[in-house]
Amino acid sequence: MSEEIVPSSLDEHFAELIATLEPHAPPELRAAALLVSAWRGAGHTCVPAETLGGAEVISTLRECRIVGAPGEFKPLIVDGSGRLYLQRYWAYEAQLAASIRQRLTRMPCKEDALQRGLDRYFPDASEADGQRCAAESAVRNQLTVITGGPGTGKTSTVAVILALLVDQFAQIEQVPRVALAAPTGKAAMRMRESLGAALARVPAADSVLPHLPAEATTLHRLLGTIPNSPFFRHDPERPLSVDVVIVDEASMIDVALMAKLFAALPPSARVILLGDKDQLASVEAGNVLGDICGLATARRAEAPLASHIVELRRNYRFAASSGIHRLSQFVNAGDADAAVALLDEGSRSDVIFGRTPSPAQLANELRSRVLDGYRAFLHADAPADVLARLVDFRILSALRRGPFGVENLNRHAEQLLTHQGWIAPNAPHYHGRPLLILENDYALGLFNGDVGVILRDPESDGDLRAFFLDASAGLRRLLPARLPPHETSFAMTVHKSQGSEFDRVLLILPDRDNAVATRELLYTGLTRARSSVELWASPEMLRTTIARRTLRSSGLREALWEEQGA
């Protein structure tokens, strides 16, 4: 077993259960059950053959009564390549791969209207080649995947796509039914806000806006959550009533949720997935966007899927000389020498590099950053202004626990701000406490990843209320006692920051090697910053982090690419 994957007590219990279901169970079965459960918990959908122990072990497993081949309803599945799955995750992968392949089809298209629209919105094709290709693909194809880093124009491209599709449907005297969705409430709200701003720049916005939903929604709400059930109200028997589904932040979607989304789509619906394939993979099992995009560049001319994937490369947010942009590119390319050299220059206003301090010096080093970063937030008056300033600054860490984990960083931030007299955390809820929601609560309309703040409410005689912005930028207030599980968020993990952007970021890597510090985590943390990022790391830790990839074991990439002869 990989040293990075440590079985939990739940994994141990699962292995014991599996062993009891097999008469005269060989020791290889219990060991394999322990592996597959632990690997799923670590984000993998399966265990590769070499990790299981090779051909002899796989042969032994295949002789067990409770181990089946693909398509059989057995607790464990071994596929043709010797990968071991929990039955449910083999089914998710197989269903998703089949659904994606079924959607590699062309849609009816009014050619003259499409070309007029493309020429109108992209008069200079050389300046917007990737965006034009993406827009054309979304009209012509049933499935389009648009990937690119922050600032590459994904949302602007979607605004044009919507205008083109409204025009296409108008040619047949219909109005498209459009759904906008994202994995978290926070990402859904940002999607609707950024799309509204992008549509304001589109000449035909007046004809598009009336046909859009009032807000973007979470995927769980779109599909219809059933309390205490892994199933949704919308499924193949009760599909969504939509013509177009646009899903943002697709890199955050795990294989189970993506399989259920595709299963709930009507056969005629267009699907447009947006995301950054180089970001961290989903917290749950799978790396769906990475698997979909994995071989697009290398095998573009050979596989049907490749023509449905467009990567946007030109960056409109950062200048070519931007330190954030150049550093994130070096990290993405695995070029540690170039990354360290850029940081060592020390002459860039948007990138600052410093060593991770010792635990004893951490509070002292944090002081000026915390006070400068949260000054405007804690001195704003109106709740809407407070929430608007909450994105000015954020501390991001790779870890949850330990000296440099967010739990300790939040304690330090509270102590520093208390000493300054800006907050008084003498109770769990206090004026000025930033919140991060940890679980979905559909009754309240709060979702994992939503951010808010506790404030004294002038409309409630100064009593404390939790304030949030909803997807339409309206202000919501709730009694703190009603909140679902949540935590203080002066500091956040990089994982929890996905789907967010902050003006300034302090990004802290561990002071010693840790398996969670990967190239994808560093890239994701750096690209949360709009204006400047301060990175704390030793050069050695930085090199180690850039060299380590986030690798998820899965059969989806092979199912999408290899089986098509690519």
mmCIF file of C-alpha atoms in Angstrom, residues 159 334 494:
data_model
loop_
_atom_site.group_PDB
_atom_site.id
_atom_site.type_symbol
_atom_site.label_atom_id
_atom_site.label_comp_id
_atom_site.label_asym_id
_atom_site.label_seq_id
_atom_site.Cartn_x
_atom_site.Cartn_y
_atom_site.Cartn_z
ATOM 1 C CA ALA A 159 -22.124 34.770 -22.804
ATOM 2 C CA GLY A 334 6.600 21.426 -13.541
ATOM 3 C CA VAL A 494 -6.709 25.628 -0.651
#
